[in-house]
Structures are given as structure tokens and as C-alpha cells.
CSV table of C-alpha atoms and ligand atoms in Angstrom, one decimal:
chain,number,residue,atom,x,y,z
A,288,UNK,CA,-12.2,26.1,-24.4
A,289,UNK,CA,-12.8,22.0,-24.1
A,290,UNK,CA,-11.0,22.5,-20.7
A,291,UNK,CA,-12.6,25.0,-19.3
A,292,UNK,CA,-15.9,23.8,-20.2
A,293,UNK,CA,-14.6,20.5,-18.4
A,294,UNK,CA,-13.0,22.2,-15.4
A,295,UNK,CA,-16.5,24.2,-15.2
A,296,UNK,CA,-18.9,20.6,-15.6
A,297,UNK,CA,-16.1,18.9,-13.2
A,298,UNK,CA,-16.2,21.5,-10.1
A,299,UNK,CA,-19.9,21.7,-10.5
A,300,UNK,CA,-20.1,17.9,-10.6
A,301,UNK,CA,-17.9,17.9,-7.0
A,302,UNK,CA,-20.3,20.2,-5.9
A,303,UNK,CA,-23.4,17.9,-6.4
A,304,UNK,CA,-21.6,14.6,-5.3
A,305,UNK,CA,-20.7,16.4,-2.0
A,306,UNK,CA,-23.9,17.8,-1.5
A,307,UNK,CA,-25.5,14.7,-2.1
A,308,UNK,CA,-23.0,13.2,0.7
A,309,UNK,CA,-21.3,10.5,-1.7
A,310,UNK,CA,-17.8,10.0,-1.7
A,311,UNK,CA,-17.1,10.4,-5.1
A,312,UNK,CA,-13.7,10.8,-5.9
A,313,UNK,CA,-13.3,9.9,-9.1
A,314,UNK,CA,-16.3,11.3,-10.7
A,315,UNK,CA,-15.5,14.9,-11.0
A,316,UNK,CA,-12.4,14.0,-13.2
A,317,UNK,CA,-14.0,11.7,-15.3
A,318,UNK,CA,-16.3,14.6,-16.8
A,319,UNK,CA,-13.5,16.5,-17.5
A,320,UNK,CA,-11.6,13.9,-19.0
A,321,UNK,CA,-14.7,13.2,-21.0
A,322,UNK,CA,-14.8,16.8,-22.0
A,323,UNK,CA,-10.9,17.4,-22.8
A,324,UNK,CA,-9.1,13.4,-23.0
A,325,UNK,CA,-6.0,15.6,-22.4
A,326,UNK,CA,-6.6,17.5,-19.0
A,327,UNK,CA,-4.2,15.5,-17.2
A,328,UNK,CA,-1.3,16.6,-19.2
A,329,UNK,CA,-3.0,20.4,-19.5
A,330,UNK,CA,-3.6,20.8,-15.9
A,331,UNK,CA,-0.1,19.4,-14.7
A,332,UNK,CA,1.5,21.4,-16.4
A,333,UNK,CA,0.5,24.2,-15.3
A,334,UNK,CA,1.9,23.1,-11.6
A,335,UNK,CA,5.2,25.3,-11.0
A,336,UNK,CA,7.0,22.4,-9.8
A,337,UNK,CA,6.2,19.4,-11.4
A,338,UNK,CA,4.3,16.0,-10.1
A,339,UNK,CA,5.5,12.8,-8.8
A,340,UNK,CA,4.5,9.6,-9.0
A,341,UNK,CA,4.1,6.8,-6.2
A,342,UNK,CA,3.1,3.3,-7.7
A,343,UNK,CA,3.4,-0.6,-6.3
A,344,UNK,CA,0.9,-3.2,-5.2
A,345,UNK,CA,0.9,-2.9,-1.7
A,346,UNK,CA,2.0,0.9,0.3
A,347,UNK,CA,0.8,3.1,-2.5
A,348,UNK,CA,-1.5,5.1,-0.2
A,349,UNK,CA,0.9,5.3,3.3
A,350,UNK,CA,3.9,6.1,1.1
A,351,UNK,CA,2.1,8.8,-0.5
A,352,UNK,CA,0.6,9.9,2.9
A,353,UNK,CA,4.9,9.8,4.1
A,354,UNK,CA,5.8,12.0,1.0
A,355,UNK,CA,3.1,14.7,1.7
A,356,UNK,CA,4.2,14.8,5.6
A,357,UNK,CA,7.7,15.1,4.5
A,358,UNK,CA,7.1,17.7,1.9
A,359,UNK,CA,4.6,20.2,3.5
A,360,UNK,CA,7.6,20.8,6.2
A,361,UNK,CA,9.4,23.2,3.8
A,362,UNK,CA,5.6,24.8,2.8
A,363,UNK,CA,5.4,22.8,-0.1
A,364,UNK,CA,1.8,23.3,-1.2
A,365,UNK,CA,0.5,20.1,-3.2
A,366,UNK,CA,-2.4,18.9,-5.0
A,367,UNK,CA,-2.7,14.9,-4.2
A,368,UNK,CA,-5.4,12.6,-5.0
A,369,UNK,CA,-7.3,10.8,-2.5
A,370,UNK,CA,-6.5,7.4,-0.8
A,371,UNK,CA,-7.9,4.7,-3.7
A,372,UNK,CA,-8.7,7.1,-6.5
A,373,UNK,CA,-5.5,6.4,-7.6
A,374,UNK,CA,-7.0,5.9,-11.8
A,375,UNK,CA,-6.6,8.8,-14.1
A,376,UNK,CA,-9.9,10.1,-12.8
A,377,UNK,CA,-9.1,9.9,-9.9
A,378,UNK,CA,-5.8,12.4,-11.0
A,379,UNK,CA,-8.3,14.2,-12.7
A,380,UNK,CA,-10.0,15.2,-10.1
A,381,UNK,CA,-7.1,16.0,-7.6
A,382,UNK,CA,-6.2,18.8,-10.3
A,383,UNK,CA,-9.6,20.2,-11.2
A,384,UNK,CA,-10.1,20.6,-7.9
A,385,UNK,CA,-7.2,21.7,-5.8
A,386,UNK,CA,-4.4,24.3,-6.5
A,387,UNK,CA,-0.7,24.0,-5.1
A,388,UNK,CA,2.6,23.6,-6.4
A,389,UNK,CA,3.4,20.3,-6.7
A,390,UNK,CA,1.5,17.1,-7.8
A,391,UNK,CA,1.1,14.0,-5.4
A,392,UNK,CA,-0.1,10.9,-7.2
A,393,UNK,CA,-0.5,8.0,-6.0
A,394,UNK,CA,-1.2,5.4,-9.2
A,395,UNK,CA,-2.8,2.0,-9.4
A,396,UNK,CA,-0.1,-0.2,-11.0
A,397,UNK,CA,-2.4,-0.9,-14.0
A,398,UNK,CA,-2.7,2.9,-14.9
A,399,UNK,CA,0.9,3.7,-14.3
A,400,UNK,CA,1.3,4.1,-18.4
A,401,UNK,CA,-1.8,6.2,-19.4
A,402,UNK,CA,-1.0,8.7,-16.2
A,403,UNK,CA,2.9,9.1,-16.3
A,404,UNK,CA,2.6,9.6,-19.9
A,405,UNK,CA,0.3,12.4,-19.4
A,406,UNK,CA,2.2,13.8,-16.4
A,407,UNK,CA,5.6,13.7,-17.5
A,408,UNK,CA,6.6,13.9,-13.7
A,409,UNK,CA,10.0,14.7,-12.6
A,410,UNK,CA,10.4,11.7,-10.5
A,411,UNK,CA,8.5,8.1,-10.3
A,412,UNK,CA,8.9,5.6,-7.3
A,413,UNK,CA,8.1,2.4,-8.1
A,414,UNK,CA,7.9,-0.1,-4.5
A,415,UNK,CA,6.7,-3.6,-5.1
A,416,UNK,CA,5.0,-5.8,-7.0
A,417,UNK,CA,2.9,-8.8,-4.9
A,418,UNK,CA,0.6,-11.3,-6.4
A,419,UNK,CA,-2.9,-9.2,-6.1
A,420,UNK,CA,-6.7,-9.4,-7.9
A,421,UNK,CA,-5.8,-11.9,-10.2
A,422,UNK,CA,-8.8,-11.9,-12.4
A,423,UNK,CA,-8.4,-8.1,-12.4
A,424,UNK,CA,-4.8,-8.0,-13.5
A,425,UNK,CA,-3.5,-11.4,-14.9
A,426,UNK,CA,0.3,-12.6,-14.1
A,427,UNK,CA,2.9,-10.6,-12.2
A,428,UNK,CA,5.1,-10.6,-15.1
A,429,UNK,CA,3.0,-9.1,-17.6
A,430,UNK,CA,2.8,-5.8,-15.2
A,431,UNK,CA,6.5,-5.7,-14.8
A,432,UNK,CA,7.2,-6.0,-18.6
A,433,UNK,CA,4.0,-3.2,-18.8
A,434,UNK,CA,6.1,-1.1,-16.4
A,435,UNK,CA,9.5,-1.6,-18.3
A,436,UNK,CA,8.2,-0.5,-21.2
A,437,UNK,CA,6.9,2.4,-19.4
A,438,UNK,CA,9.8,3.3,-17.6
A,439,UNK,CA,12.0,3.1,-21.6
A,440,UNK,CA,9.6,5.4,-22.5
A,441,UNK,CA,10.4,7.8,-19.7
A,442,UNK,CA,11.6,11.5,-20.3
A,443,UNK,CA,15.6,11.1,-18.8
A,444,UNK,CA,15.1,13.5,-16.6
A,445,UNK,CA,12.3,11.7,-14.8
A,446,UNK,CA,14.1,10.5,-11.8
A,447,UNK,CA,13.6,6.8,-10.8
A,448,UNK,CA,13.6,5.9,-7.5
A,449,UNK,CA,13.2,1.9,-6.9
A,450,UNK,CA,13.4,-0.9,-4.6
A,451,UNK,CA,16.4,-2.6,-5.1
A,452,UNK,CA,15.1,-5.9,-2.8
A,453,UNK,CA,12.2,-6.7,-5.1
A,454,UNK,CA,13.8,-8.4,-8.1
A,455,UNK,CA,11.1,-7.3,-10.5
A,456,UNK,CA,11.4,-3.5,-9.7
A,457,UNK,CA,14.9,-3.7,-9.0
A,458,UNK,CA,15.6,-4.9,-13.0
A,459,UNK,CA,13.7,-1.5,-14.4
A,460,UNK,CA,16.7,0.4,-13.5
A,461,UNK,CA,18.9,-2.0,-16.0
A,462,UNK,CA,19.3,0.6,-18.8
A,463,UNK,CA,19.2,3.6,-16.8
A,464,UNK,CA,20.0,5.3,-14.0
A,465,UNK,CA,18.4,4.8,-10.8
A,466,UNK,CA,18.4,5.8,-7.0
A,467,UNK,CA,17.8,2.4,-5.2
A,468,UNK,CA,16.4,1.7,-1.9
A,469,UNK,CA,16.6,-1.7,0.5
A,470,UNK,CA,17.0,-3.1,3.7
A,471,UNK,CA,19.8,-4.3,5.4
A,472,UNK,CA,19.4,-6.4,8.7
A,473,UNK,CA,20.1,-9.8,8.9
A,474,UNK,CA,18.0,-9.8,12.2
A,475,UNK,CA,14.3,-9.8,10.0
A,476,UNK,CA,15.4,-12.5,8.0
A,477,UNK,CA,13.4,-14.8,7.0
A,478,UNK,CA,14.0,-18.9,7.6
A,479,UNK,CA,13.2,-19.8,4.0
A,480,UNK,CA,11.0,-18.0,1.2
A,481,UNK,CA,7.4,-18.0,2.3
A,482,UNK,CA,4.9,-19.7,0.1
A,483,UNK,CA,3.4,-16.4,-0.8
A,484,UNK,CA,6.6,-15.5,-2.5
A,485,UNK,CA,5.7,-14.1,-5.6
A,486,UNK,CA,9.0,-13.3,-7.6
A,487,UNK,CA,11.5,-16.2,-7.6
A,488,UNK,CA,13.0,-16.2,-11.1
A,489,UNK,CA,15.2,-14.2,-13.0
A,490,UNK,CA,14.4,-11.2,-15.1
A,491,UNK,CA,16.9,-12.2,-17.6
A,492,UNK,CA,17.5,-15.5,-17.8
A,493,UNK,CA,14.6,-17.3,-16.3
A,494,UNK,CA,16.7,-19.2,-13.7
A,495,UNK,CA,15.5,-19.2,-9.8
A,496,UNK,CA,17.3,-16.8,-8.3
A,497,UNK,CA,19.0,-17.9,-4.7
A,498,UNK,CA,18.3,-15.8,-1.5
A,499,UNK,CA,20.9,-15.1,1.1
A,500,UNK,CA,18.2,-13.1,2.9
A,501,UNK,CA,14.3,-12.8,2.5
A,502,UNK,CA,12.3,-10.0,4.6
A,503,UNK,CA,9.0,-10.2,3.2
A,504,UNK,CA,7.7,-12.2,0.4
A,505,UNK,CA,10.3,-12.5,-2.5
A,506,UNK,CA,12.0,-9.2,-1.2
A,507,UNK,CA,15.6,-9.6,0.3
A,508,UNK,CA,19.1,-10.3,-1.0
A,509,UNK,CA,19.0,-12.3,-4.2
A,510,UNK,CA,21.1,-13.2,-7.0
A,511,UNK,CA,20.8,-15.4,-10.1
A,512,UNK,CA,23.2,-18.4,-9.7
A,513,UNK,CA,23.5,-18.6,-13.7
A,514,UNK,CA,23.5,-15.0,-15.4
A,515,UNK,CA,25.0,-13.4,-12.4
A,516,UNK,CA,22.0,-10.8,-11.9
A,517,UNK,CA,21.9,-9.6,-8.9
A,518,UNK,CA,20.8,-7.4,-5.9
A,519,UNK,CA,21.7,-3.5,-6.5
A,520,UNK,CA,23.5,-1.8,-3.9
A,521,UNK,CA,20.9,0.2,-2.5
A,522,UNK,CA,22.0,4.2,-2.1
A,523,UNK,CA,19.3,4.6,0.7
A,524,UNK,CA,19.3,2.1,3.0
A,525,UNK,CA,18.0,0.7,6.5
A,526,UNK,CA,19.5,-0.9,9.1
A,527,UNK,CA,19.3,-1.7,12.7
A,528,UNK,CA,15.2,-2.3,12.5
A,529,UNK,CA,13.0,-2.8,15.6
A,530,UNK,CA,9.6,-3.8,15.0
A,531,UNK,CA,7.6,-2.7,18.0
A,532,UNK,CA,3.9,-4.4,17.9
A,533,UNK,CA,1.4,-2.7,16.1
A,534,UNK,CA,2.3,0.8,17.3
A,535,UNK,CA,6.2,1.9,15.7
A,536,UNK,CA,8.6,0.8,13.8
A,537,UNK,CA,12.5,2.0,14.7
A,538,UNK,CA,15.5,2.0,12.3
A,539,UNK,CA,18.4,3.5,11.2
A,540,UNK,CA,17.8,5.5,7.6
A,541,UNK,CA,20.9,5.8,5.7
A,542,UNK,CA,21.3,7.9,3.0
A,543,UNK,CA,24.1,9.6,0.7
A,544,UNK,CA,23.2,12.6,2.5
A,545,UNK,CA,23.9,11.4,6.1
A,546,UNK,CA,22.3,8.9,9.2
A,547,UNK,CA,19.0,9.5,11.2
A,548,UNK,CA,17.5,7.5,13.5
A,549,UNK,CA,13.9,7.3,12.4
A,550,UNK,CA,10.8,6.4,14.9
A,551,UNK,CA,8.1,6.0,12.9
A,552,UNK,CA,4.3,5.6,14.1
A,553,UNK,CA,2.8,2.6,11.9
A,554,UNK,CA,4.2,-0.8,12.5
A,555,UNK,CA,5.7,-3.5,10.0
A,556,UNK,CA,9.1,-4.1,8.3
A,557,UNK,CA,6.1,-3.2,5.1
A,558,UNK,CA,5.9,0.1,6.9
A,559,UNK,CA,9.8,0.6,6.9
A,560,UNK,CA,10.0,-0.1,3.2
A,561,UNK,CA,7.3,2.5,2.5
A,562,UNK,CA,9.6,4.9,4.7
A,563,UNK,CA,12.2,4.4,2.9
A,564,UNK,CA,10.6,4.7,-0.5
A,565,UNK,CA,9.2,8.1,0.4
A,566,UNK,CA,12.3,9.3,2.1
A,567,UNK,CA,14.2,8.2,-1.5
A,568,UNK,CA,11.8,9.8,-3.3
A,569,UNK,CA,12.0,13.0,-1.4
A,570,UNK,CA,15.8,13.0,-1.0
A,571,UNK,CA,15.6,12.8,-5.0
A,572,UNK,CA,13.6,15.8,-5.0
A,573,UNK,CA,16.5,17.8,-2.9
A,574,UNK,CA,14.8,17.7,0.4
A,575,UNK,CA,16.7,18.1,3.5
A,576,UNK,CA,17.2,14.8,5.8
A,577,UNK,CA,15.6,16.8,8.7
A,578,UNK,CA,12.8,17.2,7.3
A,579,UNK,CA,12.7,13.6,6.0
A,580,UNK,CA,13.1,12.4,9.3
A,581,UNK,CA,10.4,15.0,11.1
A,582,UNK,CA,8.0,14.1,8.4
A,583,UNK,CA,8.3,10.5,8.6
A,584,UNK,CA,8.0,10.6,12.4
A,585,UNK,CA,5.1,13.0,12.0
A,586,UNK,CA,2.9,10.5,9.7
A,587,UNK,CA,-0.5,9.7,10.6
A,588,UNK,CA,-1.8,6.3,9.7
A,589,UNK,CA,-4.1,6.4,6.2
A,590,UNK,CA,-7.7,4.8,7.0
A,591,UNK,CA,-8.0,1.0,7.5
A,592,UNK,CA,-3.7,1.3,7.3
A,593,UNK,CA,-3.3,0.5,11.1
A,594,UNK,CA,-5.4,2.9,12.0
A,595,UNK,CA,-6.5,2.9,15.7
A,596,UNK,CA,-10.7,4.5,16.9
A,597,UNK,CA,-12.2,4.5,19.5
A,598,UNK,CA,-15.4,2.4,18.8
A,599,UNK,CA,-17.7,2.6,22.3
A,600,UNK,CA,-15.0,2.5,24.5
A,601,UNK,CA,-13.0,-0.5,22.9
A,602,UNK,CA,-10.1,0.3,20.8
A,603,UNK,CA,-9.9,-1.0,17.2
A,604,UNK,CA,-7.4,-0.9,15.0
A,605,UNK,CA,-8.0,-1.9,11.6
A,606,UNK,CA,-5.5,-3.3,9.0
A,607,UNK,CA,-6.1,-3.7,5.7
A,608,UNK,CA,-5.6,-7.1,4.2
A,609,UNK,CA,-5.9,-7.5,0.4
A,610,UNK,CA,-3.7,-10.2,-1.0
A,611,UNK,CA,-1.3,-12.9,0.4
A,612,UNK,CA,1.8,-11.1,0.8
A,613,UNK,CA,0.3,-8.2,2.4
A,614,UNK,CA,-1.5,-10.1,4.8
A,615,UNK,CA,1.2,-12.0,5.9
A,616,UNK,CA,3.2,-8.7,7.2
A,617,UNK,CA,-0.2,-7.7,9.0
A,618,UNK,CA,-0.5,-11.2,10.6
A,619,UNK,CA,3.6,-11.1,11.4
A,620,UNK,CA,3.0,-7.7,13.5
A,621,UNK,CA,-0.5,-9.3,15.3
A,622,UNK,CA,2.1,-12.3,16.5
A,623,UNK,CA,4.3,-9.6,18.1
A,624,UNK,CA,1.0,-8.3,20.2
A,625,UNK,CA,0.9,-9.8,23.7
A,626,UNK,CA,-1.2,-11.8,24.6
A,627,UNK,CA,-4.2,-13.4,23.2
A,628,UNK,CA,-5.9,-11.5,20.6
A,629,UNK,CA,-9.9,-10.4,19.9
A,630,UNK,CA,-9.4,-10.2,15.7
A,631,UNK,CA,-12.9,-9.5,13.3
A,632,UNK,CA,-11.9,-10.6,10.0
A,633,UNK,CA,-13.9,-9.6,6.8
A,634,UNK,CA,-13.5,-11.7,3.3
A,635,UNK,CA,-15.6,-10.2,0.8
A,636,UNK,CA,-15.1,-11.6,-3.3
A,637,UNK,CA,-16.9,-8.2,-4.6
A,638,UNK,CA,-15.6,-7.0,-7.7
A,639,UNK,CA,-13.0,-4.8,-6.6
A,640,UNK,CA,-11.4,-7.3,-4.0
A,641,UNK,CA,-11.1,-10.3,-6.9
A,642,UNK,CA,-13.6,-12.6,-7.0
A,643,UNK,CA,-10.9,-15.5,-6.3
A,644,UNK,CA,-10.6,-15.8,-2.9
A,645,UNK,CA,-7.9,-18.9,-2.8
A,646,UNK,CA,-5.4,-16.1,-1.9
A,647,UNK,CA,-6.7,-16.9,1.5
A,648,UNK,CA,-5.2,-20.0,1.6
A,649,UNK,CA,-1.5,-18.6,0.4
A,650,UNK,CA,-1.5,-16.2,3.5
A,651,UNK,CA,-0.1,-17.4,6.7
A,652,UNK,CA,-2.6,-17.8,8.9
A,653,UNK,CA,-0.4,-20.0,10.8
A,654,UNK,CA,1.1,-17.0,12.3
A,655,UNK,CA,-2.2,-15.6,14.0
A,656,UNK,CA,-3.9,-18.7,15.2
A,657,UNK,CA,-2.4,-19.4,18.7
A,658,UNK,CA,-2.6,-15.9,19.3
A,659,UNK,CA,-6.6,-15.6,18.5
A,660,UNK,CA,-9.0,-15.6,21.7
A,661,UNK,CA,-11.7,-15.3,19.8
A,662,UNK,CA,-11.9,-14.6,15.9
A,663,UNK,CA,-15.6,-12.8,14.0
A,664,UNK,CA,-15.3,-13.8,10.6
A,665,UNK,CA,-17.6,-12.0,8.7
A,666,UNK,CA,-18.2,-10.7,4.9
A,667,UNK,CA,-19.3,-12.4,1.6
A,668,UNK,CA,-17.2,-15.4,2.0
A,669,UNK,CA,-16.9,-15.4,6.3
A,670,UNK,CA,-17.2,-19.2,6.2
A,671,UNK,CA,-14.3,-19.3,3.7
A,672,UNK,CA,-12.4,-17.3,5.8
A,673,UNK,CA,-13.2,-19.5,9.1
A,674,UNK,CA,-12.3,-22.7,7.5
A,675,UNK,CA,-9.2,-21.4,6.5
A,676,UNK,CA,-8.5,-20.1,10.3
A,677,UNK,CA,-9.6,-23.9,11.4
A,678,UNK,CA,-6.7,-25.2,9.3
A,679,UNK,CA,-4.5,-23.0,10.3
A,680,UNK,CA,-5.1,-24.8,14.0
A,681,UNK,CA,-7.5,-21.9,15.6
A,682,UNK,CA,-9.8,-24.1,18.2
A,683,UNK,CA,-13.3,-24.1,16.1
A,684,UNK,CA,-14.7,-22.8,19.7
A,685,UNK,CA,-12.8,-19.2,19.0
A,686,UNK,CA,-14.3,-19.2,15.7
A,687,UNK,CA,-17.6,-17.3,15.0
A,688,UNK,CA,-19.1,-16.5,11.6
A,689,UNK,CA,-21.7,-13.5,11.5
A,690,UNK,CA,-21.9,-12.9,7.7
A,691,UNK,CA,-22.9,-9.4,7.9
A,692,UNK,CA,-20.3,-6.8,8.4
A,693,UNK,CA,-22.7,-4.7,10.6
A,694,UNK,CA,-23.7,-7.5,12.7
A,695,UNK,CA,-20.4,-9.1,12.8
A,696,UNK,CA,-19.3,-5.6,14.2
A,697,UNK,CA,-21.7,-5.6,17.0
A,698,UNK,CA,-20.9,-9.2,18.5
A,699,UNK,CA,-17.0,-8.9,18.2
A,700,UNK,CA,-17.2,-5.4,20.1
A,701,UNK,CA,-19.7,-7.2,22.1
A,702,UNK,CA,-17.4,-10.1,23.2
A,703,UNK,CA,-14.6,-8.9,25.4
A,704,UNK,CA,-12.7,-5.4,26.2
A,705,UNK,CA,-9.6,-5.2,25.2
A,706,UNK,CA,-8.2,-4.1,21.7
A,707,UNK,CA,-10.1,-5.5,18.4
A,708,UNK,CA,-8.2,-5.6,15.8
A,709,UNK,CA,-10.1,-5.4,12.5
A,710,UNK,CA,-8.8,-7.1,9.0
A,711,UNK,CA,-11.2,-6.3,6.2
A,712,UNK,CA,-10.2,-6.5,2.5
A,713,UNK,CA,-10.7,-3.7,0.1
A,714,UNK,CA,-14.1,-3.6,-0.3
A,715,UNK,CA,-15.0,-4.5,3.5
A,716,UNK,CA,-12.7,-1.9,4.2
A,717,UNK,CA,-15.3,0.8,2.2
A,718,UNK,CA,-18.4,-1.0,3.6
A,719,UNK,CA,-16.9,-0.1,7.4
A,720,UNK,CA,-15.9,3.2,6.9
A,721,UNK,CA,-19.2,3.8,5.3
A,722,UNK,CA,-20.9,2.2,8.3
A,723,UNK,CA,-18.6,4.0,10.5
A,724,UNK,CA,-19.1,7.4,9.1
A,725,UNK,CA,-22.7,6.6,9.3
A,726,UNK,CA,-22.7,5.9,13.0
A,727,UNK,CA,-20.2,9.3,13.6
A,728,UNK,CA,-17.4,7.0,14.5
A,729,UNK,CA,-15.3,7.8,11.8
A,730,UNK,CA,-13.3,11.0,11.1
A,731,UNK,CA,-14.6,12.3,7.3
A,732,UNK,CA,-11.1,13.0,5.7
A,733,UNK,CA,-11.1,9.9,3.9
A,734,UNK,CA,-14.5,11.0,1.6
B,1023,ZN,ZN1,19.6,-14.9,-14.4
């Protein structure tokens, strides 16, 4: 009865949040969590062949977009929750309102407990953990022992499926079985850890771990030099990567299951890791490598995830940037762009971005300033942002700081005609799809 009166309050809430033209994502499923606490569980269960679970700090939303274009190949019908209400109401609502056969969840790294618990999913894929919203969440380690508890608390025929080159993921699969995923290419790496590095000391003893290979941030080859922890072998693996600009990413995926040479459409060694994490994830599920590899080459870029619009005849692609290490890997594939580059960059310290900007100052910047023709910097905290760009050795002259987003839009479209590329951070990111939407400019799949 409590459910039904909360699936009936729920659907009649979406109803009056769409009419009303409001995103609201979330909303629905928090009346009917109000009504029945345990809808999550009531609801899933009902799905004929089970959920998943996609969590990490950075690539929960593309890796769940690569999952759902790999899986709707075979027919799979599935009920998935929207980019960013990725809480349990968010959950909620994705299963009061959609039928289908199998559950798609992408989960804030925070609310992995309460929502697995309730789910009981058949297979969880944890990616990464980065240094993000520090006042929100507190210290890397305290999520990682969060998620090891978690993940001893896990049914054993929940399947894990984990990233073997970041050291605090990796160690979840100590007391259990695991299918591991990593890189292998001694071409991306890196000269030395960059300062953004989050991860650098053992799991279980403490001691810094030494790296014979770092891709991005702490993830890469490691071992402990004084309990002998290491790396995993990875059973799903990529090799032979070729970043190409902004547009593709090229490598080889191999897999227990055989070789495919994988062009994918979003750009980034990040992007490649969120390829593989999906195609582990579905490979886990039984899918067939075909379909893996037409899926992944088939995946549209999520909103504000190096997406590319048209905005009045100049083309914009826009790349979200929320916390040091995630920024750096944007600002890694900018430097591979020809030429000198038009960039609008938005720093906003609302609520949801962390109100501590200093992150700004661990990203490398470095990488992007003798690339920038000219640079907007606008947002809450633009003059933060541009200061930060002036030590990074952009000429002060290529530097211009319109605080709001809408104006700041305007003058960096203004100036120029080439691409713009667009970096906003979580929040801005909201603000300029609302203002796109608003001005027809944006595609409404995203509400
Ligand atoms: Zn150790």
C-alpha cells in the first residue's frame, strides 16, 4: 500500500515538475522514498534482470552513458537515472518512473552504501577516486575505507569490477574476487607524479608506494617498496593508445574474451579508462565483444562531457572541469589542439562545486597557457580563476574577466571564430545549460 501510494504521489509529482518546465530529477523519488523508505529495494527487485552499479569521482556519467550504448545493442531495455541525480532519489526516481529490464545506476561515491545496500546489484564497478569537494566529503581515505566496508558487506555474487591502476580501488578486491581493468602503454607515461596526485601511500602499510608508470594523477604502475603490495594484473586491458585532440581516442581493448580495436568518439586517456570500465563491466554481465566494441564506438558525448554545439555559427565544445585531477586530463587534450586556442572558463564556489576553490591552484594550468589566444574567465570567482591563468604564464592581455556567465558568453563568442572551448565547473555547468536551453541552443535530453 505505502508504495503504491508513493509510486501514485511520485509520478504525479514528475507530472507537475515537467509541466512547470523544471528539471527535477530527483524530486519525484524523494516523495516516494518519503512515503515507502524502502522503494529502492521494492522496485528493483521487481527488475527481471537485476541492476548495476557505476561509481567513482570523475567518469560516473560517460561510463554509464558507454554501458547503456553497449547494452541496448542486444535489446536490453533499462531503467537508468539521469546524468547528476546520481543520490538515492535520484534512483528513486529512475524506477518510479521508467520500466525495463535492467537497472542503470550511476551513484555519487558518498551514497554508494545506502543504494547498493538497497539494490543488491549483480555487479558494481568502482573507477577512481580523485581529490574532489573537499568541504563536502572530507579526506580520500575515509571514502575508500567507507567503500571497503561496503564492498565486505557485498552479496558474493555481486560481481566487482575495478580499476586495478588506482591503488585505492585496486585494494577493495583484497579479500575477494575481482575482474580488474588498466592500461598498459608506456607511451602516456607520465615524467613524474603530478602534483595533483592524490593517492601515493600504501593501503596496507602506509609506506609511499613507487611508480614505474603514472598516466593520470596517482593512476599507473605502482608497488609498495616495503609490504610488497602491488599493481593487480589487470584481466581487461588497453594498449597501443592514440590520443587524437579533442575529437577520439584509439586503442587496443584486450580482454579474456579476445582483441578489438576500439575508436572511440570522446577524447582523453580519462575517456579510455571509462571505456574500459564499461566494457569490464559489461563483459562481466556476459556480453559479446562485438557489441562492446559497436557500443563504445557508437557513444555519444554526456552534456558538458566534451560535448560539441553549434552556438551562432561558432563551435563550442564544453568540458567539464570540477577538481584538480580531472582538469588536468581536460587541459592535457586542449595542449594536443592546434593552434592557439579561444577557451571561456567558469569558476563558481556555489555549494555543490565546494566552496574551496584552491583546487584551482593544484590543476595544471601550465599546460593550457601557451596555447590560449584569448581566455573569458567568468563565474563567482572569475578573478580567482584569471590570476591563477596569470601564474601559470598566460600574457595578462589574453586575459578577460566578465563575471557573469551570460555576459561572459556573449564576449568570448564575440571575440574570434574559430572553436571555443568552454570549461565550467559543476554548477556553471547547470547555469549554461539552463541558459542554453533557454536560448533553444541546447538539446532537452539532459532535463
Ligand atoms: Zn605497503
Amino acid at each position: 500500500m505505502r508504495l503504491q501510494a508513493g509510486l501514485l504521489a511520485a509520478r504525479a509529482t514528475g507530472a507537475a515538475v515537467r509541466l512547470a518546465g523544471r528539471g527535477g530529477t530527483s524530486l519525484p523519488g524523494k516523495v516516494l522514498l518519503r512515503a515507502e523508505p524502502q522503494a529502492i529495494a521494492r522496485l528493483a527487485a521487481r527488475l527481471e534482470q537485476g541492476s548495476v552499479v557505476v561509481s567513482a569521482t570523475n567518469g560516473k556519467t560517460t561510463t554509464a552513458a558507454m554501458i547503456a550504448s553497449i547494452l541496448r545493442l542486444p535489446g536490453t531495455r533499462l531503467v537508468h537515472n539521469r546524468a547528476g541525480a546520481n543520490m538515492a532519489g535520484g534512483v528513486a526516481t529512475a524506477l518510479a518512473t521508467a520500466s525495463g529490464d535492467l537497472g542503470l545506476f550511476e551513484v555519487d561515491e558518498f551514497w554508494l552504501g545506502p543504494v547498493a545496500g538497497q539494490l543488491e546489484p549483480r555487479a558494481v564497478l568502482l573507477g577512481n577516486l580523485f581529490r574532489d569537494q573537499l568541504d563536502r566529503y572530507g579526506e580520500l581515505e575515509i571514502i575508500a575505507d567507507r567503500w571497503a566496508a561496503i564492498v565486505a558487506g557485498m552479496s558474493a555474487q555481486t560481481k566487482l569490477v575495478l580499476n586495478a591502476d588506482d591503488p585505492l580501488v585496486a585494494d577493495l578486491g583484497r579479500k575477494r574476487e575481482a575482474l580488474y581493468f588498466g592500461v598498459d602503454d608506456d607511451s602516456l607515461a607520465l615524467p613524474e607524479l603530478q602534483h595533483a596526485s592524490d593517492s601515493k601511500h600504501c593501503r596496507r602499510c602506509g609506506h609511499a608506494y613507487a611508480y614505474e608508470a603514472a598516466y593520470l594523477a596517482h593512476l599507473g604502475h605502482y608497488a609498495c617498496p616495503n609490504c610488497g603490495a602491488r599493481r593487480p594484473t589487470p584481466d581487461v586491458v588497453a594498449t597501443d593508445v592514440q590520443l587524437r585532440g579533442i575529437r577520439r581516442a584509439v586503442f587496443t581493448l584486450r580482454t579474456p574474451a579476445g582483441e578489438r580495436r576500439i575508436d572511440l568518439p570522446l577524447p582523453g586517456l580519462y575517456n579510455v579508462y571509462n571505456a574500459l570500465g564499461a566494457a569490464a563491466l559489461c563483459l562481466a554481465l556476459g556480453a559479446d565483444l562485438d557489441h562492446i566494441a559497436a557500443g563504445l564506438a557508437a557513444v555519444a558525448p554526456a552534456f558538458g562531457r566534451a560535448e560539441t554545439l553549434d552556438l551562432g555559427g561558432r563551435q563550442a565544445s564544453i568540458l567539464l572541469v570540477k577538481n584538480p585531477a580531472g582538469a588536468n586530463e581536460v587541459l592535457r587534450t586542449l595542449a594536443l589542439e592546434a593552434g592557439e586556442l579561444d577557451v571561456l572558463g567558469v569558476l563558481n564556489d556555489r555549494t555543490a562545486d565546494g566552496r574551496d576553490v584552491s583546487w584551482v591552484w593544484d590543476a595544471d594550468w601550465e599546460l593550457l597557457a601557451p596555447h590560449v589566444r584569448r581566455m573569458t574567465c567568468s563565474g563567482t570567482r572569475a578573478a580567482e580563476l584569471a590570476l591563477r591563468l596569470k601564474y601559470a604564464g598566460t600574457d595578462p592581455e589574453r586575459l578577460h574577466v566578465v563575471d557573469d556567465l551570460e555576459a561572459g558568453l556573449d564576449a568570448a563568442l564575440a571575440a574570434g571564430d574559430g572553436p571555443l572551448y568552454v570549461l565550467p565547473t559543476y554548477t556553471a555547468l547547470l547555469e549554461l545549460r539552463e541558459l542554453l536551453a533557454r536560448r533553444g541552443q541546447a538539446k532537452e535530453y539532459w532535463r
